[in-house]
Amino acid sequence: ASDGFVAINDLENFSGDVKYTCKTICTVGRSNRHVHKKSVETTSWYPLDTGLFLTNEHQFNGIIYNHHMSPIATKHCLVAVANQSSELKLVDLKSGSASHLLKGHRKSVMCVRWSNKDEFILASGSKDNRCLIWDIRKAKGAMLSLDQYNGEEASEYEGGNTAHTGNVNGLHFTSDGLHLVTFGTDNCIRLWNISTGRNTLVNYGKVDNDSRRTVEFSVSTNGLPDLIYMPSGSDIEVFDIFQGSKIDTFRGHYTQVNCCTFHPHFQELYSGGNDRNILVWVPDTDTAYEEYLLSKDKPEEDDSNITRNPVTVDTWSSDEDDG
């Protein structure tokens, strides 16, 4: 939270009711000698042991915008840290020191994300409008600099091609690690093919982004189709990740939405905002399954939605009462 507190809540709902209160397991507050003195901007679970989680404990100069640990790493325990420096820092949990300094950006690094496919591949976004892809085993600099023009047109910005024409302050790999979604203050979302480094040119339209912080958006897993959940003002915009079409708008927060994350096992979305609320967005699975069964009984040529997954965005509620 902005007051430096950290809270852990149990999300399991045994009541069977749509509306329920999550149990608070523990808090790191004023009575704890490790409580943060300033705003906690980023937290994450240790991927291999949920008895351990990370906050901004390591000392850095300036604001820490974002940090991330690889969800699949077995050969390293590195935390990628984005802060006001142009150097991307990798902190080794075993020693507590910065083991790597990745140099390539010209301005502050705003966001970092490890690949879901390769434990040594890392993406970073910066105020220099660039998104760099790193292989941390190589010391020669970034492996790839993403180019929104795919090499066909040069950007005038600092004499080189960029991923966005604004700060890159949001990153997220797809669940298979084959694509990367980026978000910039040019109000654009872009989808990149990681194997080729090319912009797929999917058009999501204009999505307002004037944030000076990292935008914590999310991508769904095992959906038909998979979706992007993007905070935009007090709403959450939902897009088909490969078609670019806008599927829905979730409205429930009263003020700025700061973050959202998708739970792949429950197929639920969690969002937090400046209104001090954490909302849980739950699919209406009962109705969805009935619609799915009805669609299976119809001829394929008469129903364009015959392949629809029972738990998809079309059944999600954007009504505040169901949030």
PDB file of C-alpha atoms in Angstrom:
ATOM      1  CA  ALA A   1       0.000   0.000   0.000  1.00  0.00           C
ATOM      2  CA  SER A   2       0.963   3.671  -0.300  1.00  0.00           C
ATOM      3  CA  ASP A   3       1.504   3.884   3.480  1.00  0.00           C
ATOM      4  CA  GLY A   4       4.209   1.186   3.352  1.00  0.00           C
ATOM      5  CA  PHE A   5       2.012  -1.588   4.746  1.00  0.00           C
ATOM      6  CA  VAL A   6       1.846  -5.068   3.214  1.00  0.00           C
ATOM      7  CA  ALA A   7      -1.113  -7.423   3.717  1.00  0.00           C
ATOM      8  CA  ILE A   8      -1.581 -11.084   2.785  1.00  0.00           C
ATOM      9  CA  ASN A   9      -5.125 -12.298   2.212  1.00  0.00           C
ATOM     10  CA  ASP A  10      -6.625 -15.750   1.697  1.00  0.00           C
ATOM     11  CA  LEU A  11      -8.617 -15.656  -1.563  1.00  0.00           C
ATOM     12  CA  GLU A  12     -10.250 -19.058  -1.132  1.00  0.00           C
ATOM     13  CA  ASN A  13     -14.032 -18.689  -0.958  1.00  0.00           C
ATOM     14  CA  PHE A  14     -15.615 -21.576   0.936  1.00  0.00           C
ATOM     15  CA  SER A  15     -18.918 -19.776   1.544  1.00  0.00           C
ATOM     16  CA  GLY A  16     -20.325 -20.317  -1.943  1.00  0.00           C
ATOM     17  CA  ASP A  17     -21.591 -16.715  -1.950  1.00  0.00           C
ATOM     18  CA  VAL A  18     -20.674 -14.179  -4.606  1.00  0.00           C
ATOM     19  CA  LYS A  19     -20.080 -11.530  -1.945  1.00  0.00           C
ATOM     20  CA  TYR A  20     -17.686 -12.483   0.800  1.00  0.00           C
ATOM     21  CA  THR A  21     -14.846 -11.041   2.866  1.00  0.00           C
ATOM     22  CA  CYS A  22     -11.352 -12.425   2.342  1.00  0.00           C
ATOM     23  CA  LYS A  23      -9.530 -13.409   5.512  1.00  0.00           C
ATOM     24  CA  THR A  24      -6.371 -11.444   6.275  1.00  0.00           C
ATOM     25  CA  ILE A  25      -3.590 -13.912   7.066  1.00  0.00           C
ATOM     26  CA  CYS A  26      -1.025 -11.400   8.274  1.00  0.00           C
ATOM     27  CA  THR A  27       0.189  -7.832   7.825  1.00  0.00           C
ATOM     28  CA  VAL A  28       3.532  -6.081   7.832  1.00  0.00           C
ATOM     29  CA  GLY A  29       2.607  -2.877   9.659  1.00  0.00           C
ATOM     30  CA  ARG A  30       3.974  -0.385  12.128  1.00  0.00           C
ATOM     31  CA  SER A  31       4.630  -3.048  14.747  1.00  0.00           C
ATOM     32  CA  ASN A  32       7.017  -4.849  12.389  1.00  0.00           C
ATOM     33  CA  ARG A  33      10.590  -3.562  12.314  1.00  0.00           C
ATOM     34  CA  HIS A  34      10.797  -4.361   8.581  1.00  0.00           C
ATOM     35  CA  VAL A  35       7.840  -2.175   7.587  1.00  0.00           C
ATOM     36  CA  HIS A  36       8.527   0.122   4.644  1.00  0.00           C
ATOM     37  CA  LYS A  37       8.720   3.818   5.408  1.00  0.00           C
ATOM     38  CA  LYS A  38       7.376   4.811   1.992  1.00  0.00           C
ATOM     39  CA  SER A  39       4.989   3.513  -0.656  1.00  0.00           C
ATOM     40  CA  VAL A  40       5.325  -0.138  -1.699  1.00  0.00           C
ATOM     41  CA  GLU A  41       5.114  -0.057  -5.495  1.00  0.00           C
ATOM     42  CA  THR A  42       5.718  -3.713  -6.313  1.00  0.00           C
ATOM     43  CA  THR A  43       5.496  -7.121  -4.621  1.00  0.00           C
ATOM     44  CA  SER A  44       5.858 -10.687  -5.873  1.00  0.00           C
ATOM     45  CA  TRP A  45       5.794 -14.244  -4.584  1.00  0.00           C
ATOM     46  CA  TYR A  46       8.932 -16.337  -4.761  1.00  0.00           C
ATOM     47  CA  PRO A  47       7.872 -18.672  -7.619  1.00  0.00           C
ATOM     48  CA  LEU A  48       9.175 -21.906  -6.076  1.00  0.00           C
ATOM     49  CA  ASP A  49       7.915 -21.364  -2.523  1.00  0.00           C
ATOM     50  CA  THR A  50       4.826 -19.340  -1.619  1.00  0.00           C
ATOM     51  CA  GLY A  51       6.106 -19.120   1.936  1.00  0.00           C
ATOM     52  CA  LEU A  52       8.351 -16.314   0.697  1.00  0.00           C
ATOM     53  CA  PHE A  53       7.532 -13.031  -1.020  1.00  0.00           C
ATOM     54  CA  LEU A  54       9.474  -9.966  -2.098  1.00  0.00           C
ATOM     55  CA  THR A  55       9.023  -6.237  -1.615  1.00  0.00           C
ATOM     56  CA  ASN A  56      11.415  -3.319  -2.188  1.00  0.00           C
ATOM     57  CA  GLU A  57      13.874  -4.236   0.560  1.00  0.00           C
ATOM     58  CA  HIS A  58      17.105  -3.930  -1.461  1.00  0.00           C
ATOM     59  CA  GLN A  59      18.610  -0.449  -1.353  1.00  0.00           C
ATOM     60  CA  PHE A  60      18.655   1.519  -4.609  1.00  0.00           C
ATOM     61  CA  ASN A  61      19.033   5.140  -5.528  1.00  0.00           C
ATOM     62  CA  GLY A  62      15.698   6.600  -6.607  1.00  0.00           C
ATOM     63  CA  ILE A  63      12.278   5.067  -7.084  1.00  0.00           C
ATOM     64  CA  ILE A  64      11.863   1.354  -7.769  1.00  0.00           C
ATOM     65  CA  TYR A  65       9.217   1.123 -10.470  1.00  0.00           C
ATOM     66  CA  ASN A  66       9.003  -2.620 -10.840  1.00  0.00           C
ATOM     67  CA  HIS A  67      10.672  -5.937 -10.054  1.00  0.00           C
ATOM     68  CA  HIS A  68      10.119  -9.472 -11.294  1.00  0.00           C
ATOM     69  CA  MET A  69      11.369 -13.010 -10.735  1.00  0.00           C
ATOM     70  CA  SER A  70      11.398 -15.748 -13.333  1.00  0.00           C
ATOM     71  CA  PRO A  71       8.394 -18.085 -12.840  1.00  0.00           C
ATOM     72  CA  ILE A  72      10.329 -21.041 -14.279  1.00  0.00           C
ATOM     73  CA  ALA A  73      13.981 -20.515 -13.279  1.00  0.00           C
ATOM     74  CA  THR A  74      15.844 -23.441 -11.717  1.00  0.00           C
ATOM     75  CA  LYS A  75      19.413 -22.338 -12.456  1.00  0.00           C
ATOM     76  CA  HIS A  76      19.328 -18.835 -10.975  1.00  0.00           C
ATOM     77  CA  CYS A  77      17.575 -16.802  -8.264  1.00  0.00           C
ATOM     78  CA  LEU A  78      17.782 -13.392  -9.900  1.00  0.00           C
ATOM     79  CA  VAL A  79      15.376 -10.535  -9.284  1.00  0.00           C
ATOM     80  CA  ALA A  80      15.201  -8.059 -12.173  1.00  0.00           C
ATOM     81  CA  VAL A  81      14.774  -4.521 -10.838  1.00  0.00           C
ATOM     82  CA  ALA A  82      13.617  -1.449 -12.792  1.00  0.00           C
ATOM     83  CA  ASN A  83      14.309   1.886 -11.162  1.00  0.00           C
ATOM     84  CA  GLN A  84      15.215   5.451 -12.086  1.00  0.00           C
ATOM     85  CA  SER A  85      18.603   4.372 -13.392  1.00  0.00           C
ATOM     86  CA  SER A  86      19.113   3.557 -17.073  1.00  0.00           C
ATOM     87  CA  GLU A  87      20.887   0.391 -15.960  1.00  0.00           C
ATOM     88  CA  LEU A  88      18.798  -2.719 -15.403  1.00  0.00           C
ATOM     89  CA  LYS A  89      19.872  -4.433 -12.192  1.00  0.00           C
ATOM     90  CA  LEU A  90      19.725  -8.140 -11.400  1.00  0.00           C
ATOM     91  CA  VAL A  91      19.837  -8.945  -7.683  1.00  0.00           C
ATOM     92  CA  ASP A  92      20.919 -12.420  -6.594  1.00  0.00           C
ATOM     93  CA  LEU A  93      18.728 -13.631  -3.723  1.00  0.00           C
ATOM     94  CA  LYS A  94      21.492 -15.931  -2.509  1.00  0.00           C
ATOM     95  CA  SER A  95      23.963 -13.111  -1.907  1.00  0.00           C
ATOM     96  CA  GLY A  96      21.647 -10.095  -1.702  1.00  0.00           C
ATOM     97  CA  SER A  97      23.875  -8.117  -4.051  1.00  0.00           C
ATOM     98  CA  ALA A  98      23.442  -6.822  -7.585  1.00  0.00           C
ATOM     99  CA  SER A  99      25.168  -9.519  -9.622  1.00  0.00           C
ATOM    100  CA  HIS A 100      24.505  -8.023 -13.054  1.00  0.00           C
ATOM    101  CA  LEU A 101      24.154  -4.542 -14.518  1.00  0.00           C
ATOM    102  CA  LEU A 102      22.548  -4.605 -17.963  1.00  0.00           C
ATOM    103  CA  LYS A 103      23.439  -1.485 -19.933  1.00  0.00           C
ATOM    104  CA  GLY A 104      21.554  -0.518 -23.068  1.00  0.00           C
ATOM    105  CA  HIS A 105      18.782   1.914 -22.199  1.00  0.00           C
ATOM    106  CA  ARG A 106      19.371   5.671 -22.360  1.00  0.00           C
ATOM    107  CA  LYS A 107      16.817   6.657 -19.704  1.00  0.00           C
ATOM    108  CA  SER A 108      15.094   5.185 -16.643  1.00  0.00           C
ATOM    109  CA  VAL A 109      13.941   1.566 -16.862  1.00  0.00           C
ATOM    110  CA  MET A 110      10.227   1.436 -15.976  1.00  0.00           C
ATOM    111  CA  CYS A 111       9.277  -2.229 -16.292  1.00  0.00           C
ATOM    112  CA  VAL A 112      10.851  -5.681 -16.470  1.00  0.00           C
ATOM    113  CA  ARG A 113       9.505  -9.159 -17.229  1.00  0.00           C
ATOM    114  CA  TRP A 114      11.089 -12.600 -17.411  1.00  0.00           C
ATOM    115  CA  SER A 115      10.053 -14.976 -20.178  1.00  0.00           C
ATOM    116  CA  ASN A 116       7.620 -17.795 -19.400  1.00  0.00           C
ATOM    117  CA  LYS A 117       9.500 -20.040 -21.824  1.00  0.00           C
ATOM    118  CA  ASP A 118      13.235 -19.451 -21.264  1.00  0.00           C
ATOM    119  CA  GLU A 119      14.594 -18.683 -17.792  1.00  0.00           C
ATOM    120  CA  PHE A 120      17.472 -16.604 -19.214  1.00  0.00           C
ATOM    121  CA  ILE A 121      15.374 -14.300 -21.412  1.00  0.00           C
ATOM    122  CA  LEU A 122      14.326 -10.940 -19.978  1.00  0.00           C
ATOM    123  CA  ALA A 123      12.382  -7.985 -21.411  1.00  0.00           C
ATOM    124  CA  SER A 124      12.696  -4.373 -20.254  1.00  0.00           C
ATOM    125  CA  GLY A 125      10.839  -1.166 -21.104  1.00  0.00           C
ATOM    126  CA  SER A 126      12.143   2.345 -20.598  1.00  0.00           C
ATOM    127  CA  LYS A 127      11.495   6.070 -20.793  1.00  0.00           C
ATOM    128  CA  ASP A 128      13.710   6.050 -23.898  1.00  0.00           C
ATOM    129  CA  ASN A 129      10.678   4.521 -25.689  1.00  0.00           C
ATOM    130  CA  ARG A 130      12.528   1.280 -26.297  1.00  0.00           C
ATOM    131  CA  CYS A 131      11.877  -2.315 -25.307  1.00  0.00           C
ATOM    132  CA  LEU A 132      14.990  -4.487 -25.117  1.00  0.00           C
ATOM    133  CA  ILE A 133      15.181  -8.285 -25.012  1.00  0.00           C
ATOM    134  CA  TRP A 134      18.120  -9.691 -23.041  1.00  0.00           C
ATOM    135  CA  ASP A 135      19.810 -13.056 -22.775  1.00  0.00           C
ATOM    136  CA  ILE A 136      21.488 -12.685 -19.375  1.00  0.00           C
ATOM    137  CA  ARG A 137      24.103 -15.296 -20.304  1.00  0.00           C
ATOM    138  CA  LYS A 138      25.540 -12.886 -22.869  1.00  0.00           C
ATOM    139  CA  ALA A 139      27.559  -9.848 -21.776  1.00  0.00           C
ATOM    140  CA  LYS A 140      27.533  -7.968 -25.082  1.00  0.00           C
ATOM    141  CA  GLY A 141      24.327  -6.043 -24.388  1.00  0.00           C
ATOM    142  CA  ALA A 142      20.743  -6.537 -25.437  1.00  0.00           C
ATOM    143  CA  MET A 143      19.932  -9.426 -27.733  1.00  0.00           C
ATOM    144  CA  LEU A 144      17.189  -7.477 -29.503  1.00  0.00           C
ATOM    145  CA  SER A 145      15.691  -3.982 -29.636  1.00  0.00           C
ATOM    146  CA  LEU A 146      12.041  -4.124 -30.690  1.00  0.00           C
ATOM    147  CA  ASP A 147      11.158  -1.916 -33.655  1.00  0.00           C
ATOM    148  CA  GLN A 148       7.554  -0.808 -34.147  1.00  0.00           C
ATOM    149  CA  TYR A 149       8.237  -0.295 -37.872  1.00  0.00           C
ATOM    150  CA  ASN A 150       9.782  -3.750 -38.421  1.00  0.00           C
ATOM    151  CA  GLY A 151      12.764  -2.125 -40.128  1.00  0.00           C
ATOM    152  CA  GLU A 152      10.683  -0.546 -42.858  1.00  0.00           C
ATOM    153  CA  GLU A 153      10.675   3.006 -41.508  1.00  0.00           C
ATOM    154  CA  ALA A 154      13.155   4.774 -39.260  1.00  0.00           C
ATOM    155  CA  SER A 155      12.044   6.736 -36.245  1.00  0.00           C
ATOM    156  CA  GLU A 156      13.426  10.246 -35.795  1.00  0.00           C
ATOM    157  CA  TYR A 157      13.652   9.776 -32.026  1.00  0.00           C
ATOM    158  CA  GLU A 158      17.322   9.866 -31.067  1.00  0.00           C
ATOM    159  CA  GLY A 159      18.215   8.514 -34.489  1.00  0.00           C
ATOM    160  CA  GLY A 160      16.952   4.980 -33.930  1.00  0.00           C
ATOM    161  CA  ASN A 161      13.911   2.740 -34.036  1.00  0.00           C
ATOM    162  CA  THR A 162      11.741   2.364 -30.938  1.00  0.00           C
ATOM    163  CA  ALA A 163       9.000   0.070 -29.684  1.00  0.00           C
ATOM    164  CA  HIS A 164       6.678   3.011 -28.926  1.00  0.00           C
ATOM    165  CA  THR A 165       6.582   6.748 -29.518  1.00  0.00           C
ATOM    166  CA  GLY A 166       6.175   7.188 -25.764  1.00  0.00           C
ATOM    167  CA  ASN A 167       7.558   5.689 -22.578  1.00  0.00           C
ATOM    168  CA  VAL A 168       7.270   1.891 -22.361  1.00  0.00           C
ATOM    169  CA  ASN A 169       5.742   1.319 -18.920  1.00  0.00           C
ATOM    170  CA  GLY A 170       3.995  -2.049 -19.267  1.00  0.00           C
ATOM    171  CA  LEU A 171       5.163  -5.550 -20.280  1.00  0.00           C
ATOM    172  CA  HIS A 172       3.658  -9.018 -20.163  1.00  0.00           C
ATOM    173  CA  PHE A 173       4.578 -12.291 -21.894  1.00  0.00           C
ATOM    174  CA  THR A 174       1.836 -14.624 -23.070  1.00  0.00           C
ATOM    175  CA  SER A 175       1.547 -17.863 -21.097  1.00  0.00           C
ATOM    176  CA  ASP A 176       3.496 -19.837 -23.721  1.00  0.00           C
ATOM    177  CA  GLY A 177       6.255 -17.222 -23.865  1.00  0.00           C
ATOM    178  CA  LEU A 178       5.973 -16.890 -27.655  1.00  0.00           C
ATOM    179  CA  HIS A 179       4.623 -13.332 -27.645  1.00  0.00           C
ATOM    180  CA  LEU A 180       5.192 -10.168 -25.643  1.00  0.00           C
ATOM    181  CA  VAL A 181       2.589  -7.458 -25.012  1.00  0.00           C
ATOM    182  CA  THR A 182       3.894  -3.918 -24.473  1.00  0.00           C
ATOM    183  CA  PHE A 183       2.087  -0.736 -23.396  1.00  0.00           C
ATOM    184  CA  GLY A 184       3.309   2.817 -23.856  1.00  0.00           C
ATOM    185  CA  THR A 185       2.393   6.406 -23.074  1.00  0.00           C
ATOM    186  CA  ASP A 186       1.695   6.825 -26.787  1.00  0.00           C
ATOM    187  CA  ASN A 187      -1.641   5.179 -25.832  1.00  0.00           C
ATOM    188  CA  CYS A 188      -0.812   2.065 -27.834  1.00  0.00           C
ATOM    189  CA  ILE A 189      -0.714  -1.651 -27.020  1.00  0.00           C
ATOM    190  CA  ARG A 190       1.585  -3.734 -29.190  1.00  0.00           C
ATOM    191  CA  LEU A 191       1.989  -7.484 -29.620  1.00  0.00           C
ATOM    192  CA  TRP A 192       5.429  -8.843 -30.563  1.00  0.00           C
ATOM    193  CA  ASN A 193       6.571 -12.198 -31.902  1.00  0.00           C
ATOM    194  CA  ILE A 194       9.536 -13.053 -29.683  1.00  0.00           C
ATOM    195  CA  SER A 195      11.114 -15.573 -32.050  1.00  0.00           C
ATOM    196  CA  THR A 196      11.360 -12.987 -34.841  1.00  0.00           C
ATOM    197  CA  GLY A 197      11.243  -9.755 -32.837  1.00  0.00           C
ATOM    198  CA  ARG A 198       8.606  -8.364 -35.185  1.00  0.00           C
ATOM    199  CA  ASN A 199       5.613  -6.191 -34.423  1.00  0.00           C
ATOM    200  CA  THR A 200       2.530  -8.277 -35.291  1.00  0.00           C
ATOM    201  CA  LEU A 201       0.685  -5.033 -36.158  1.00  0.00           C
ATOM    202  CA  VAL A 202      -2.446  -6.024 -34.219  1.00  0.00           C
ATOM    203  CA  ASN A 203      -4.534  -2.859 -33.787  1.00  0.00           C
ATOM    204  CA  TYR A 204      -6.072  -2.440 -30.321  1.00  0.00           C
ATOM    205  CA  GLY A 205      -7.088   1.171 -30.866  1.00  0.00           C
ATOM    206  CA  LYS A 206      -6.289   4.015 -28.503  1.00  0.00           C
ATOM    207  CA  VAL A 207      -5.985   3.158 -24.798  1.00  0.00           C
ATOM    208  CA  ASP A 208      -5.316   6.130 -22.512  1.00  0.00           C
ATOM    209  CA  ASN A 209      -2.011   5.885 -20.662  1.00  0.00           C
ATOM    210  CA  ASP A 210      -0.612   8.943 -18.924  1.00  0.00           C
ATOM    211  CA  SER A 211       0.810   6.999 -15.984  1.00  0.00           C
ATOM    212  CA  ARG A 212       4.215   7.908 -14.619  1.00  0.00           C
ATOM    213  CA  ARG A 213       4.432   4.487 -13.002  1.00  0.00           C
ATOM    214  CA  THR A 214       4.515   0.922 -14.223  1.00  0.00           C
ATOM    215  CA  VAL A 215       1.142  -0.221 -15.581  1.00  0.00           C
ATOM    216  CA  GLU A 216       0.464  -3.636 -14.070  1.00  0.00           C
ATOM    217  CA  PHE A 217      -1.803  -5.266 -16.641  1.00  0.00           C
ATOM    218  CA  SER A 218      -2.499  -8.959 -17.126  1.00  0.00           C
ATOM    219  CA  VAL A 219      -2.982 -11.595 -19.809  1.00  0.00           C
ATOM    220  CA  SER A 220      -5.322 -14.567 -19.396  1.00  0.00           C
ATOM    221  CA  THR A 221      -4.312 -18.219 -19.626  1.00  0.00           C
ATOM    222  CA  ASN A 222      -6.110 -21.137 -21.313  1.00  0.00           C
ATOM    223  CA  GLY A 223      -8.961 -19.054 -22.689  1.00  0.00           C
ATOM    224  CA  LEU A 224     -10.606 -19.053 -26.096  1.00  0.00           C
ATOM    225  CA  PRO A 225      -9.536 -16.456 -26.918  1.00  0.00           C
ATOM    226  CA  ASP A 226      -6.822 -15.311 -24.509  1.00  0.00           C
ATOM    227  CA  LEU A 227      -7.395 -11.766 -23.352  1.00  0.00           C
ATOM    228  CA  ILE A 228      -5.528  -8.640 -22.267  1.00  0.00           C
ATOM    229  CA  TYR A 229      -6.853  -6.888 -19.145  1.00  0.00           C
ATOM    230  CA  MET A 230      -5.602  -3.308 -19.268  1.00  0.00           C
ATOM    231  CA  PRO A 231      -6.194  -0.664 -16.552  1.00  0.00           C
ATOM    232  CA  SER A 232      -7.375   2.584 -18.128  1.00  0.00           C
ATOM    233  CA  GLY A 233      -8.457   5.319 -15.750  1.00  0.00           C
ATOM    234  CA  SER A 234     -11.095   3.906 -13.397  1.00  0.00           C
ATOM    235  CA  ASP A 235     -11.953   1.089 -15.837  1.00  0.00           C
ATOM    236  CA  ILE A 236     -10.351  -2.107 -17.100  1.00  0.00           C
ATOM    237  CA  GLU A 237     -10.399  -2.547 -20.872  1.00  0.00           C
ATOM    238  CA  VAL A 238     -10.541  -6.125 -22.180  1.00  0.00           C
ATOM    239  CA  PHE A 239      -9.087  -7.043 -25.581  1.00  0.00           C
ATOM    240  CA  ASP A 240      -8.775 -10.162 -27.704  1.00  0.00           C
ATOM    241  CA  ILE A 241      -4.997 -10.577 -27.677  1.00  0.00           C
ATOM    242  CA  PHE A 242      -4.596 -11.768 -31.289  1.00  0.00           C
ATOM    243  CA  GLN A 243      -7.536 -10.025 -32.977  1.00  0.00           C
ATOM    244  CA  GLY A 244      -7.197  -6.688 -31.182  1.00  0.00           C
ATOM    245  CA  SER A 245     -10.954  -6.286 -30.802  1.00  0.00           C
ATOM    246  CA  LYS A 246     -12.306  -4.736 -27.624  1.00  0.00           C
ATOM    247  CA  ILE A 247     -14.365  -7.369 -25.819  1.00  0.00           C
ATOM    248  CA  ASP A 248     -15.645  -5.543 -22.752  1.00  0.00           C
ATOM    249  CA  THR A 249     -15.063  -2.777 -20.224  1.00  0.00           C
ATOM    250  CA  PHE A 250     -15.072  -3.655 -16.522  1.00  0.00           C
ATOM    251  CA  ARG A 251     -16.442  -0.843 -14.370  1.00  0.00           C
ATOM    252  CA  GLY A 252     -16.396  -1.045 -10.585  1.00  0.00           C
ATOM    253  CA  HIS A 253     -13.601   1.121  -9.234  1.00  0.00           C
ATOM    254  CA  TYR A 254     -14.357   4.733  -8.325  1.00  0.00           C
ATOM    255  CA  THR A 255     -10.889   6.085  -9.099  1.00  0.00           C
ATOM    256  CA  GLN A 256      -7.668   5.122 -10.893  1.00  0.00           C
ATOM    257  CA  VAL A 257      -7.036   1.378 -11.336  1.00  0.00           C
ATOM    258  CA  ASN A 258      -3.391   0.699 -10.477  1.00  0.00           C
ATOM    259  CA  CYS A 259      -3.027  -2.996 -11.216  1.00  0.00           C
ATOM    260  CA  CYS A 260      -4.744  -6.223 -12.162  1.00  0.00           C
ATOM    261  CA  THR A 261      -3.696  -9.856 -12.189  1.00  0.00           C
ATOM    262  CA  PHE A 262      -5.293 -12.999 -13.578  1.00  0.00           C
ATOM    263  CA  HIS A 263      -5.669 -16.247 -11.615  1.00  0.00           C
ATOM    264  CA  PRO A 264      -5.266 -19.099 -14.138  1.00  0.00           C
ATOM    265  CA  HIS A 265      -6.790 -21.815 -11.917  1.00  0.00           C
ATOM    266  CA  PHE A 266      -9.897 -19.916 -10.841  1.00  0.00           C
ATOM    267  CA  GLN A 267     -10.158 -17.933 -14.135  1.00  0.00           C
ATOM    268  CA  GLU A 268     -10.663 -14.848 -11.992  1.00  0.00           C
ATOM    269  CA  LEU A 269      -9.289 -11.328 -12.272  1.00  0.00           C
ATOM    270  CA  TYR A 270      -8.187  -9.203  -9.306  1.00  0.00           C
ATOM    271  CA  SER A 271      -7.793  -5.438  -9.535  1.00  0.00           C
ATOM    272  CA  GLY A 272      -6.651  -2.732  -7.120  1.00  0.00           C
ATOM    273  CA  GLY A 273      -7.247   1.006  -7.294  1.00  0.00           C
ATOM    274  CA  ASN A 274      -6.798   4.356  -5.595  1.00  0.00           C
ATOM    275  CA  ASP A 275     -10.252   3.890  -4.072  1.00  0.00           C
ATOM    276  CA  ARG A 276      -8.513   1.416  -1.691  1.00  0.00           C
ATOM    277  CA  ASN A 277     -10.608  -1.463  -3.008  1.00  0.00           C
ATOM    278  CA  ILE A 278      -9.477  -4.809  -4.390  1.00  0.00           C
ATOM    279  CA  LEU A 279     -12.174  -6.186  -6.681  1.00  0.00           C
ATOM    280  CA  VAL A 280     -12.586  -9.807  -7.754  1.00  0.00           C
ATOM    281  CA  TRP A 281     -14.056 -10.295 -11.222  1.00  0.00           C
ATOM    282  CA  VAL A 282     -15.679 -13.732 -11.451  1.00  0.00           C
ATOM    283  CA  PRO A 283     -17.020 -15.417 -14.612  1.00  0.00           C
ATOM    284  CA  ASP A 284     -20.612 -16.603 -14.537  1.00  0.00           C
ATOM    285  CA  THR A 285     -19.645 -20.240 -15.101  1.00  0.00           C
ATOM    286  CA  ASP A 286     -23.128 -21.682 -14.588  1.00  0.00           C
ATOM    287  CA  THR A 287     -24.700 -19.654 -17.388  1.00  0.00           C
ATOM    288  CA  ALA A 288     -21.633 -20.097 -19.572  1.00  0.00           C
ATOM    289  CA  TYR A 289     -21.781 -23.874 -19.374  1.00  0.00           C
ATOM    290  CA  GLU A 290     -25.480 -23.906 -20.278  1.00  0.00           C
ATOM    291  CA  GLU A 291     -24.780 -21.686 -23.296  1.00  0.00           C
ATOM    292  CA  TYR A 292     -21.902 -23.916 -24.287  1.00  0.00           C
ATOM    293  CA  LEU A 293     -24.072 -27.056 -24.184  1.00  0.00           C
ATOM    294  CA  LEU A 294     -26.772 -25.353 -26.254  1.00  0.00           C
ATOM    295  CA  SER A 295     -24.205 -24.299 -28.831  1.00  0.00           C
ATOM    296  CA  LYS A 296     -22.979 -27.897 -29.166  1.00  0.00           C
ATOM    297  CA  ASP A 297     -26.484 -28.997 -30.229  1.00  0.00           C
ATOM    298  CA  LYS A 298     -26.632 -26.516 -33.112  1.00  0.00           C
ATOM    299  CA  PRO A 299     -25.201 -27.076 -36.605  1.00  0.00           C
ATOM    300  CA  GLU A 300     -21.735 -25.578 -36.916  1.00  0.00           C
ATOM    301  CA  GLU A 301     -22.709 -23.375 -39.874  1.00  0.00           C
ATOM    302  CA  ASP A 302     -25.463 -21.742 -37.820  1.00  0.00           C
ATOM    303  CA  ASP A 303     -23.347 -20.859 -34.811  1.00  0.00           C
ATOM    304  CA  SER A 304     -20.159 -18.914 -35.167  1.00  0.00           C
ATOM    305  CA  ASN A 305     -19.463 -19.330 -31.447  1.00  0.00           C
ATOM    306  CA  ILE A 306     -19.488 -23.122 -31.366  1.00  0.00           C
ATOM    307  CA  THR A 307     -15.842 -23.239 -30.226  1.00  0.00           C
ATOM    308  CA  ARG A 308     -16.389 -20.813 -27.379  1.00  0.00           C
ATOM    309  CA  ASN A 309     -14.852 -21.856 -24.078  1.00  0.00           C
ATOM    310  CA  PRO A 310     -17.378 -22.072 -21.214  1.00  0.00           C
ATOM    311  CA  VAL A 311     -15.254 -19.657 -19.194  1.00  0.00           C
ATOM    312  CA  THR A 312     -14.624 -16.687 -21.450  1.00  0.00           C
ATOM    313  CA  VAL A 313     -14.967 -12.956 -21.248  1.00  0.00           C
ATOM    314  CA  ASP A 314     -18.458 -13.008 -22.747  1.00  0.00           C
ATOM    315  CA  THR A 315     -19.692 -14.376 -19.429  1.00  0.00           C
ATOM    316  CA  TRP A 316     -17.721 -11.986 -17.243  1.00  0.00           C
ATOM    317  CA  SER A 317     -19.608  -9.441 -15.247  1.00  0.00           C
ATOM    318  CA  SER A 318     -18.672  -5.793 -15.547  1.00  0.00           C
ATOM    319  CA  ASP A 319     -21.396  -4.849 -13.112  1.00  0.00           C
ATOM    320  CA  GLU A 320     -20.188  -3.441  -9.801  1.00  0.00           C
ATOM    321  CA  ASP A 321     -22.609  -5.614  -7.843  1.00  0.00           C
ATOM    322  CA  ASP A 322     -20.946  -8.758  -9.211  1.00  0.00           C
ATOM    323  CA  GLY A 323     -17.366  -7.500  -8.894  1.00  0.00           C
TER     324      GLY A 323
END
